[in-house]
Amino acid sequence: MSLSKQAQKRLADVVQLQPTKNKELQECWGIDSGSEIHQYLESELSEYYYRDDNSLIRATEEAAELVDVAPGVEGGDDDGGIPSIIRIPELHARIFTVLAGPEERSQSVVSVLNDLREQFDIDPSVEDVREALQSLRQKDVVTVVYRTVPTFQLATTRDAIDVEQTHRSNTDGSNINSDREETEVNTNTVSHSHSQSNSSANTTDGEDASTMKQIETEFEDIN
């Protein structure tokens, strides 16, 4: 099956983002509907992708070899599904660094956002943080705990997973690998005092009515 440059670029995205969903590919490729994603995958990449038991989109081993891109996750077959290596964008890596561990109290999206502001002096949107958490959940490195709103924590200890940061453009250009430079993220260099940071979810900075309404939509999207 011969692939165009666009198809190779998009296949590389599937390899790197896996396991992924239609919505994540929509945002990556600038496509409006999930049905268009499905049609494209079936018509252009049918030999190189499949859906797992949870209907998540994954690339075949042949796909990774074809585009010469490291997969988004490695390992996990012998440890309850938890991967040994994940390759994720910068925001995801920073969330992995600050998020509560498996023995700590799980955090809301706003609590994670406040930790990111404090630790890294960045201010991503609530939606970006929420989507990053859901992406990490798809990779089986984050679990959700349902309270008043969905809350999140790591599925295993931080040092059990090697994290590599990827730099990926959201534009659908012709170069396959130019926007995929990978560097190791040292997740042990940032201290995380969750006893203080978890209480930040009760602060009012940035938690206006529109923000809280946005968080409520997590119950619809998380599954």
XYZ file of N, CA and C in Angstrom:
669
model
N 0.852 -1.195 0.000
C 0.000 0.000 0.000
C 0.886 1.242 0.000
N 0.866 1.996 -1.106
C 1.678 3.195 -1.238
C 0.978 4.372 -0.565
N 1.728 5.134 0.229
C 1.155 6.254 0.966
C 1.672 7.579 0.430
N 0.789 8.551 0.348
C 1.182 9.910 -0.016
C 1.955 10.528 1.151
N 2.563 11.686 0.911
C 3.291 12.367 1.984
C 2.355 12.738 3.125
N 1.139 13.186 2.775
C 0.174 13.531 3.822
C -0.207 12.302 4.636
N -0.429 11.186 3.951
C -0.803 9.954 4.648
C 0.335 9.475 5.551
N 1.580 9.600 5.102
C 2.717 9.225 5.941
C 2.794 10.111 7.180
N 2.574 11.414 6.981
C 2.591 12.351 8.106
C 1.510 11.988 9.115
N 0.326 11.704 8.615
C -0.781 11.382 9.514
C -0.591 10.025 10.181
N -0.006 9.086 9.476
C 0.285 7.796 10.086
C 1.300 7.967 11.216
N 2.279 8.836 11.005
C 3.248 9.122 12.064
C 2.548 9.691 13.291
N 1.540 10.532 13.074
C 0.759 11.064 14.197
C 0.059 9.946 14.957
N -0.529 9.008 14.228
C -1.224 7.885 14.866
C -0.240 7.067 15.696
N 0.936 6.803 15.135
C 1.954 6.035 15.855
C 2.341 6.744 17.145
N 2.564 8.050 17.049
C 3.057 8.793 18.200
C 1.976 9.052 19.245
N 0.744 9.260 18.810
C -0.331 9.590 19.747
C -0.975 8.364 20.378
N -0.790 7.210 19.798
C -1.499 6.017 20.262
C -1.253 5.710 21.745
N -2.279 5.148 22.416
C -3.651 4.958 21.937
C -4.380 6.295 21.910
N -5.146 6.523 20.864
C -5.779 7.818 20.687
C -7.236 7.657 20.273
N -7.920 8.772 20.178
C -9.334 8.785 19.806
C -9.544 9.669 18.583
N -10.733 9.558 17.997
C -11.078 10.410 16.859
C -10.877 11.884 17.190
N -11.321 12.295 18.387
C -11.279 13.709 18.751
C -9.857 14.248 18.754
N -8.923 13.471 19.274
C -7.535 13.924 19.320
C -6.962 14.060 17.913
N -7.317 13.147 17.033
C -6.855 13.243 15.650
C -7.535 14.391 14.926
N -8.801 14.668 15.255
C -9.493 15.818 14.665
C -8.714 17.091 14.943
N -8.305 17.273 16.194
C -7.580 18.483 16.575
C -6.204 18.525 15.923
N -5.570 17.379 15.836
C -4.230 17.316 15.251
C -4.250 17.611 13.760
N -5.264 17.112 13.075
C -5.330 17.226 11.621
C -6.229 18.355 11.132
N -6.921 19.027 12.028
C -7.811 20.105 11.614
C -9.026 19.616 10.856
N -9.557 18.466 11.272
C -10.751 17.885 10.649
C -11.931 18.070 11.584
N -13.096 18.382 11.021
C -14.245 18.785 11.831
C -14.994 17.644 12.501
N -15.067 16.494 11.881
C -15.941 15.447 12.415
C -15.216 14.120 12.592
N -15.706 13.348 13.568
C -15.145 12.033 13.804
C -15.383 11.078 12.657
N -16.494 11.267 11.957
C -16.792 10.386 10.822
C -15.776 10.577 9.705
N -15.299 11.817 9.528
C -14.260 12.066 8.522
C -12.954 11.373 8.907
N -12.655 11.371 10.206
C -11.460 10.666 10.681
C -11.570 9.186 10.355
N -12.708 8.603 10.672
C -12.913 7.175 10.415
C -12.785 6.868 8.922
N -13.388 7.718 8.092
C -13.328 7.504 6.647
C -11.893 7.589 6.141
N -11.138 8.559 6.673
C -9.752 8.710 6.232
C -8.918 7.494 6.646
N -9.079 7.071 7.886
C -8.320 5.916 8.357
C -8.614 4.679 7.518
N -9.876 4.483 7.199
C -10.265 3.303 6.439
C -9.804 3.370 4.987
N -9.858 4.559 4.413
C -9.520 4.680 2.992
C -8.019 4.797 2.746
N -7.284 5.433 3.680
C -5.863 5.713 3.449
C -4.905 4.888 4.310
N -5.351 4.485 5.499
C -4.423 3.853 6.442
C -4.934 2.521 6.981
N -5.833 1.901 6.255
C -6.503 0.699 6.775
C -5.540 -0.434 7.121
N -4.415 -0.519 6.414
C -3.465 -1.603 6.664
C -2.563 -1.340 7.871
N -2.607 -0.107 8.380
C -1.625 0.285 9.384
C -2.218 0.689 10.730
N -3.518 0.534 10.905
C -4.103 0.891 12.194
C -5.165 -0.128 12.570
N -5.525 -0.124 13.846
C -6.628 -0.962 14.322
C -7.204 -0.320 15.581
N -8.358 -0.803 16.005
C -8.960 -0.331 17.258
C -8.882 -1.459 18.286
N -8.467 -1.097 19.508
C -8.331 -2.111 20.549
C -9.677 -2.402 21.208
N -9.667 -3.167 22.281
C -10.907 -3.570 22.939
C -11.678 -2.394 23.520
N -10.998 -1.274 23.732
C -11.646 -0.065 24.249
C -11.960 0.932 23.142
N -11.874 0.468 21.890
C -12.144 1.297 20.704
C -11.139 2.430 20.531
N -9.981 2.327 21.174
C -8.932 3.316 20.976
C -8.127 2.963 19.728
N -7.667 3.992 19.035
C -6.950 3.823 17.773
C -5.473 3.547 18.051
N -4.960 2.475 17.468
C -3.555 2.108 17.624
C -2.944 1.805 16.258
N -1.635 1.980 16.161
C -0.915 1.688 14.922
C -0.305 0.294 14.997
N -0.153 -0.328 13.854
C 0.493 -1.637 13.794
C 2.008 -1.476 13.933
N 2.697 -2.568 14.209
C 4.161 -2.532 14.282
C 4.759 -2.114 12.941
N 4.145 -2.550 11.872
C 4.626 -2.190 10.535
C 4.549 -0.685 10.316
N 3.509 -0.049 10.872
C 3.351 1.396 10.721
C 4.519 2.136 11.355
N 4.907 1.730 12.565
C 6.020 2.383 13.253
C 7.318 2.236 12.465
N 7.513 1.078 11.866
C 8.712 0.855 11.061
C 8.678 1.687 9.785
N 7.503 1.825 9.207
C 7.366 2.543 7.940
C 7.700 4.017 8.084
N 7.202 4.664 9.135
C 7.399 6.107 9.288
C 8.575 6.441 10.190
N 9.200 5.411 10.799
C 10.383 5.606 11.638
C 10.116 6.599 12.765
N 9.008 6.395 13.458
C 8.643 7.217 14.607
C 8.413 6.297 15.796
N 8.940 6.662 16.946
C 8.752 5.841 18.141
C 7.298 5.906 18.590
N 6.718 4.787 19.000
C 5.322 4.784 19.433
C 5.112 5.580 20.711
N 3.867 6.021 20.921
C 3.551 6.831 22.093
C 3.700 6.087 23.398
N 3.542 4.775 23.382
C 3.710 3.963 24.589
C 4.486 2.698 24.251
N 5.217 2.197 25.236
C 5.892 0.908 25.108
C 5.729 0.143 26.406
N 5.642 -1.167 26.307
C 5.470 -1.996 27.483
C 4.020 -2.007 27.938
N 3.797 -2.544 29.123
C 2.448 -2.576 29.676
C 1.782 -3.925 29.606
N 2.304 -4.834 28.805
C 1.676 -6.144 28.648
C 1.764 -6.987 29.913
N 2.833 -6.802 30.685
C 3.049 -7.657 31.857
C 2.851 -6.931 33.182
N 2.291 -5.736 33.150
C 2.162 -4.962 34.397
C 0.804 -4.290 34.482
N -0.244 -5.049 34.266
C -1.580 -4.508 34.409
C -1.925 -3.437 33.407
N -1.241 -3.425 32.264
C -1.547 -2.435 31.244
C -0.770 -1.149 31.374
N -0.024 -0.953 32.463
C 0.732 0.280 32.664
C 2.023 0.215 31.846
N 2.251 1.173 30.956
C 3.443 1.123 30.098
C 4.716 1.434 30.871
N 5.833 1.038 30.320
C 7.126 1.344 30.932
C 7.725 2.626 30.361
N 7.314 2.990 29.153
C 7.795 4.209 28.495
C 6.611 4.925 27.860
N 6.542 6.237 28.040
C 5.546 7.037 27.329
C 6.249 8.207 26.657
N 5.754 8.592 25.493
C 6.297 9.731 24.756
C 5.163 10.723 24.569
N 5.297 11.876 25.194
C 4.179 12.808 25.319
C 4.649 14.247 25.123
N 3.715 15.144 24.748
C 4.068 16.561 24.584
C 4.450 17.204 25.921
N 4.973 18.407 25.836
C 5.509 19.093 27.015
C 4.470 19.263 28.118
N 3.264 19.721 27.781
C 2.248 19.933 28.813
C 1.911 18.629 29.521
N 1.773 17.550 28.759
C 1.479 16.248 29.359
C 2.600 15.832 30.321
N 3.847 16.059 29.906
C 4.987 15.689 30.747
C 4.996 16.489 32.041
N 4.645 17.753 31.955
C 4.613 18.580 33.161
C 3.476 18.150 34.086
N 2.351 17.785 33.513
C 1.247 17.272 34.325
C 1.664 15.981 35.019
N 2.347 15.114 34.306
C 2.846 13.869 34.902
C 3.760 14.178 36.089
N 4.515 15.253 36.005
C 5.448 15.626 37.059
C 4.738 16.108 38.320
N 3.646 16.864 38.167
C 2.998 17.469 39.339
C 1.817 16.667 39.871
N 1.278 15.753 39.099
C 0.041 15.074 39.484
C 0.234 14.188 40.717
N -0.804 14.092 41.526
C -0.773 13.272 42.738
C -0.417 11.829 42.415
N 0.381 11.220 43.278
C 0.749 9.822 43.113
C -0.378 8.894 43.516
N -0.193 7.593 43.333
C -1.267 6.627 43.593
C -1.689 6.546 45.054
N -0.823 6.945 45.984
C -1.157 6.899 47.408
C -1.588 8.258 47.941
N -1.666 9.254 47.074
C -2.039 10.605 47.485
C -3.466 10.916 47.051
N -4.003 11.982 47.585
C -5.369 12.371 47.258
C -5.433 12.844 45.810
N -6.362 12.297 45.056
C -6.503 12.652 43.643
C -6.890 14.119 43.493
N -6.577 14.679 42.331
C -6.727 16.111 42.101
C -7.737 16.417 41.004
N -8.447 17.515 41.187
C -9.324 18.017 40.135
C -8.491 18.681 39.050
N -9.124 18.978 37.934
C -8.436 19.669 36.842
C -7.901 21.014 37.313
N -8.707 21.746 38.070
C -8.287 23.068 38.538
C -7.110 22.954 39.499
N -7.106 21.930 40.345
C -5.981 21.721 41.254
C -4.698 21.457 40.474
N -4.783 20.639 39.430
C -3.613 20.367 38.590
C -3.156 21.649 37.901
N -4.107 22.432 37.404
C -3.777 23.701 36.754
C -3.030 24.624 37.714
N -3.499 24.709 38.953
C -2.828 25.565 39.931
C -1.412 25.071 40.232
N -1.225 23.754 40.260
C 0.119 23.210 40.468
C 1.043 23.552 39.301
N 0.512 23.504 38.083
C 1.308 23.870 36.909
C 1.724 25.336 36.977
N 0.795 26.195 37.396
C 1.123 27.616 37.536
C 2.245 27.819 38.549
N 2.149 27.098 39.668
C 3.122 27.266 40.744
C 4.484 26.675 40.389
N 4.487 25.471 39.822
C 5.751 24.775 39.563
C 6.469 25.287 38.321
N 5.702 25.622 37.277
C 6.319 25.939 35.987
C 6.045 27.357 35.492
N 5.262 28.125 36.249
C 4.935 29.496 35.845
C 4.319 29.536 34.449
N 3.379 28.621 34.195
C 2.643 28.592 32.933
C 1.157 28.682 33.243
N 0.360 29.020 32.259
C -1.073 29.183 32.493
C -1.875 28.605 31.324
N -1.850 27.276 31.149
C -2.664 26.663 30.088
C -4.141 26.781 30.419
N -4.981 26.558 29.446
C -6.423 26.619 29.678
C -6.887 25.380 30.434
N -8.026 25.505 31.103
C -8.627 24.366 31.786
C -8.867 23.231 30.794
N -9.332 23.579 29.593
C -9.628 22.564 28.583
C -8.365 21.814 28.165
N -7.255 22.541 28.000
C -6.000 21.888 27.617
C -5.529 20.917 28.697
N -5.668 21.324 29.954
C -5.269 20.449 31.062
C -6.168 19.224 31.119
N -7.456 19.449 30.955
C -8.410 18.337 31.003
C -8.130 17.326 29.890
N -7.890 17.816 28.674
C -7.625 16.922 27.549
C -6.302 16.178 27.734
N -5.309 16.849 28.307
C -4.028 16.184 28.560
C -4.190 15.065 29.586
N -4.977 15.318 30.621
C -5.234 14.285 31.629
C -5.952 13.089 31.016
N -6.913 13.366 30.151
C -7.635 12.272 29.502
C -6.714 11.474 28.575
N -5.800 12.172 27.903
C -4.841 11.477 27.041
C -3.931 10.572 27.867
N -3.483 11.059 29.023
C -2.659 10.241 29.911
C -3.458 9.061 30.454
N -4.731 9.279 30.675
C -5.590 8.178 31.130
C -5.707 7.103 30.047
N -5.818 7.526 28.800
C -5.892 6.565 27.698
C -4.628 5.712 27.623
N -3.509 6.290 28.044
C -2.236 5.565 28.018
C -2.048 4.707 29.270
N -3.047 4.674 30.148
C -3.039 3.842 31.362
C -2.014 4.285 32.393
N -1.619 5.553 32.369
C -0.698 6.045 33.393
C -1.400 6.932 34.413
N -2.655 7.271 34.153
C -3.461 8.086 35.059
C -4.797 7.395 35.275
N -5.283 7.438 36.507
C -6.604 6.891 36.817
C -7.525 8.018 37.257
N -8.819 7.800 37.121
C -9.808 8.801 37.505
C -10.550 8.329 38.741
N -10.794 9.259 39.660
C -11.580 9.001 40.868
C -12.750 9.970 40.849
N -13.955 9.444 40.881
C -15.132 10.294 40.778
C -15.551 10.799 42.148
N -15.507 12.115 42.302
C -16.060 12.753 43.496
C -17.097 13.756 42.992
N -17.117 14.968 43.553
C -18.049 15.974 43.036
C -17.785 16.237 41.566
N -16.505 16.274 41.214
C -16.071 16.313 39.815
C -15.047 15.201 39.643
N -14.776 14.778 38.422
C -13.722 13.777 38.229
C -12.373 14.300 38.733
N -11.645 13.460 39.421
C -10.308 13.812 39.897
C -9.322 12.760 39.396
N -8.044 13.111 39.420
C -7.044 12.277 38.758
C -5.833 12.041 39.654
N -5.191 10.887 39.452
C -3.938 10.569 40.117
C -3.155 9.598 39.234
N -1.860 9.493 39.493
C -1.038 8.556 38.738
C -1.456 7.123 39.038
N -1.345 6.269 38.030
C -1.705 4.864 38.205
C -0.591 4.070 38.874
N 0.614 4.619 38.886
C 1.754 3.951 39.510
C 2.736 5.014 39.967
N 3.792 4.605 40.601
C 4.770 5.577 41.070
C 5.451 6.270 39.892
N 5.862 7.493 40.116
C 6.433 8.304 39.043
C 7.681 7.671 38.432
N 8.507 7.064 39.282
C 9.767 6.517 38.768
C 9.597 5.174 38.073
N 8.375 4.651 38.029
C 8.136 3.374 37.346
C 7.970 3.547 35.841
N 7.832 4.797 35.402
C 7.594 5.079 33.986
C 8.648 6.053 33.474
N 9.278 5.718 32.371
C 10.199 6.631 31.702
C 9.401 7.542 30.781
N 9.616 8.837 30.929
C 8.880 9.827 30.147
C 9.815 10.510 29.168
N 9.438 10.503 27.904
C 10.173 11.237 26.880
C 9.256 12.315 26.324
N 9.784 13.516 26.244
C 8.995 14.640 25.746
C 9.109 14.739 24.233
N 7.991 14.908 23.579
C 7.979 15.053 22.127
C 7.596 16.470 21.759
N 8.092 16.904 20.627
C 7.756 18.221 20.092
C 7.069 17.995 18.761
N 5.761 18.205 18.754
C 4.987 17.877 17.555
C 4.155 19.077 17.137
N 4.235 19.428 15.871
C 3.415 20.501 15.325
C 1.995 20.024 15.135
N 1.025 20.922 15.318
C -0.370 20.576 15.083
C -0.786 20.821 13.640
N 0.141 21.309 12.832
C -0.196 21.548 11.436
C 0.060 20.301 10.633
N -0.672 20.171 9.529
C -0.583 18.953 8.722
C 0.373 19.178 7.563
N 1.672 19.369 7.883
C 2.665 19.649 6.861
C 3.168 18.393 6.201
N 4.204 18.553 5.368
C 4.686 17.423 4.582
C 5.843 16.688 5.245
N 6.560 17.337 6.201
C 7.699 16.677 6.815
C 7.236 15.718 7.891
N 7.782 14.521 7.882
C 7.337 13.500 8.828
C 8.019 13.654 10.176
N 9.339 13.854 10.153
C 10.067 13.753 11.405
C 10.649 15.076 11.894
N 10.579 16.147 11.091
C 11.254 17.378 11.456
C 10.696 17.976 12.726
N 9.410 17.694 13.026
C 8.788 18.260 14.215
C 8.659 17.227 15.316
N 9.555 16.234 15.313
C 9.445 15.166 16.296
C 10.770 14.915 17.013
N 11.438 15.968 17.444
C 12.666 15.786 18.193
C 12.297 15.350 19.601
N 12.977 14.322 20.092
C 12.632 13.774 21.396
C 13.779 13.976 22.377
N 13.432 14.425 23.580
C 14.403 14.561 24.648
C 13.845 13.959 25.910
N 14.736 13.451 26.743
C 14.305 12.841 27.992
C 13.825 13.924 28.950
N 12.761 13.648 29.663
C 12.283 14.527 30.716
C 12.668 13.902 32.048
N 13.395 14.625 32.856
C 13.742 14.116 34.175
C 12.613 14.459 35.117
N 11.785 13.480 35.394
C 10.599 13.737 36.207
C 10.906 13.728 37.693
N 12.173 13.511 38.047
C 12.509 13.467 39.464
C 13.098 14.779 39.968
N 13.255 15.787 39.086
C 13.931 17.008 39.487
C 12.997 18.021 40.103
N 11.723 17.838 39.965
C 10.764 18.806 40.483
C 10.137 18.257 41.746
N 10.241 18.979 42.834
C 9.592 18.518 44.060
C 8.105 18.719 43.942
N 7.326 17.853 44.626
C 5.875 17.956 44.538
C 5.275 17.784 45.921
N 4.986 18.882 46.541
C 4.374 18.873 47.865
C 2.879 18.923 47.697
N 2.258 17.752 47.618
C 0.839 17.694 47.299
C -0.044 18.072 48.479
N 0.502 17.987 49.680
C -0.326 18.370 50.809
C -0.689 19.834 50.743
N 0.199 20.640 50.113
C -0.094 22.049 49.931
C -0.802 22.309 48.622
N -0.354 21.649 47.562
C -0.889 21.954 46.236
C -2.310 21.486 46.076
N -2.693 20.376 46.729
C -4.061 19.892 46.576
C -5.065 20.865 47.152
N -4.643 21.604 48.189
C -5.569 22.559 48.775
C -5.815 23.739 47.861
N -4.970 23.891 46.834
C -5.127 25.019 45.920
C -6.388 24.924 45.094
N -7.007 23.739 45.056
C -8.249 23.594 44.306
C -9.354 24.426 44.896
N -9.172 24.862 46.189
C -10.208 25.644 46.835
C -10.024 27.129 46.628
N -8.940 27.528 45.985
C -8.721 28.934 45.741
C -9.673 29.433 44.686
N -9.855 30.741 44.699
C -10.829 31.326 43.777
C -10.189 31.908 42.544
N -8.852 31.942 42.489
C -8.171 32.512 41.343
C -8.455 31.686 40.104
N -9.157 32.262 39.162
C -9.453 31.583 37.909
C -10.639 30.660 37.974
N -11.246 30.461 39.117
C -12.356 29.526 39.234
C -13.687 30.281 39.193
N -13.945 30.931 38.107
C -15.205 31.628 37.949
C -16.264 30.659 37.454
N -17.459 31.160 37.252
C -18.582 30.284 36.905
C -18.363 29.561 35.594
N -17.783 30.249 34.601
C -17.594 29.602 33.306
C -16.595 28.463 33.403
N -15.561 28.627 34.246
C -14.585 27.560 34.433
C -15.218 26.338 35.057
N -16.010 26.538 36.107
C -16.634 25.407 36.773
C -17.627 24.708 35.862
N -18.313 25.468 35.034
C -19.234 24.846 34.085
C -18.478 23.972 33.105
N -17.286 24.440 32.705
C -16.469 23.677 31.765
C -16.005 22.371 32.390
N -15.666 22.427 33.683
C -15.213 21.225 34.371
C -16.320 20.195 34.450
N -17.555 20.648 34.608
C -18.671 19.718 34.721
C -18.825 18.856 33.479
N -18.352 19.359 32.341
C -18.479 18.583 31.104
C -17.570 17.367 31.100
N -16.642 17.280 32.066
C -15.751 16.126 32.129
C -16.519 14.829 32.306
N -17.639 14.894 33.024
C -18.404 13.677 33.231
C -18.896 13.115 31.909
N -19.142 13.992 30.937
C -19.612 13.537 29.633
C -18.458 13.017 28.793
N -17.278 13.664 28.915
C -16.161 13.340 28.031
C -15.263 12.234 28.563
N -15.248 12.029 29.889
C -14.266 11.129 30.467
C -14.470 9.704 30.024
N -15.683 9.308 29.717
C -15.949 7.949 29.261
C -16.040 7.878 27.753
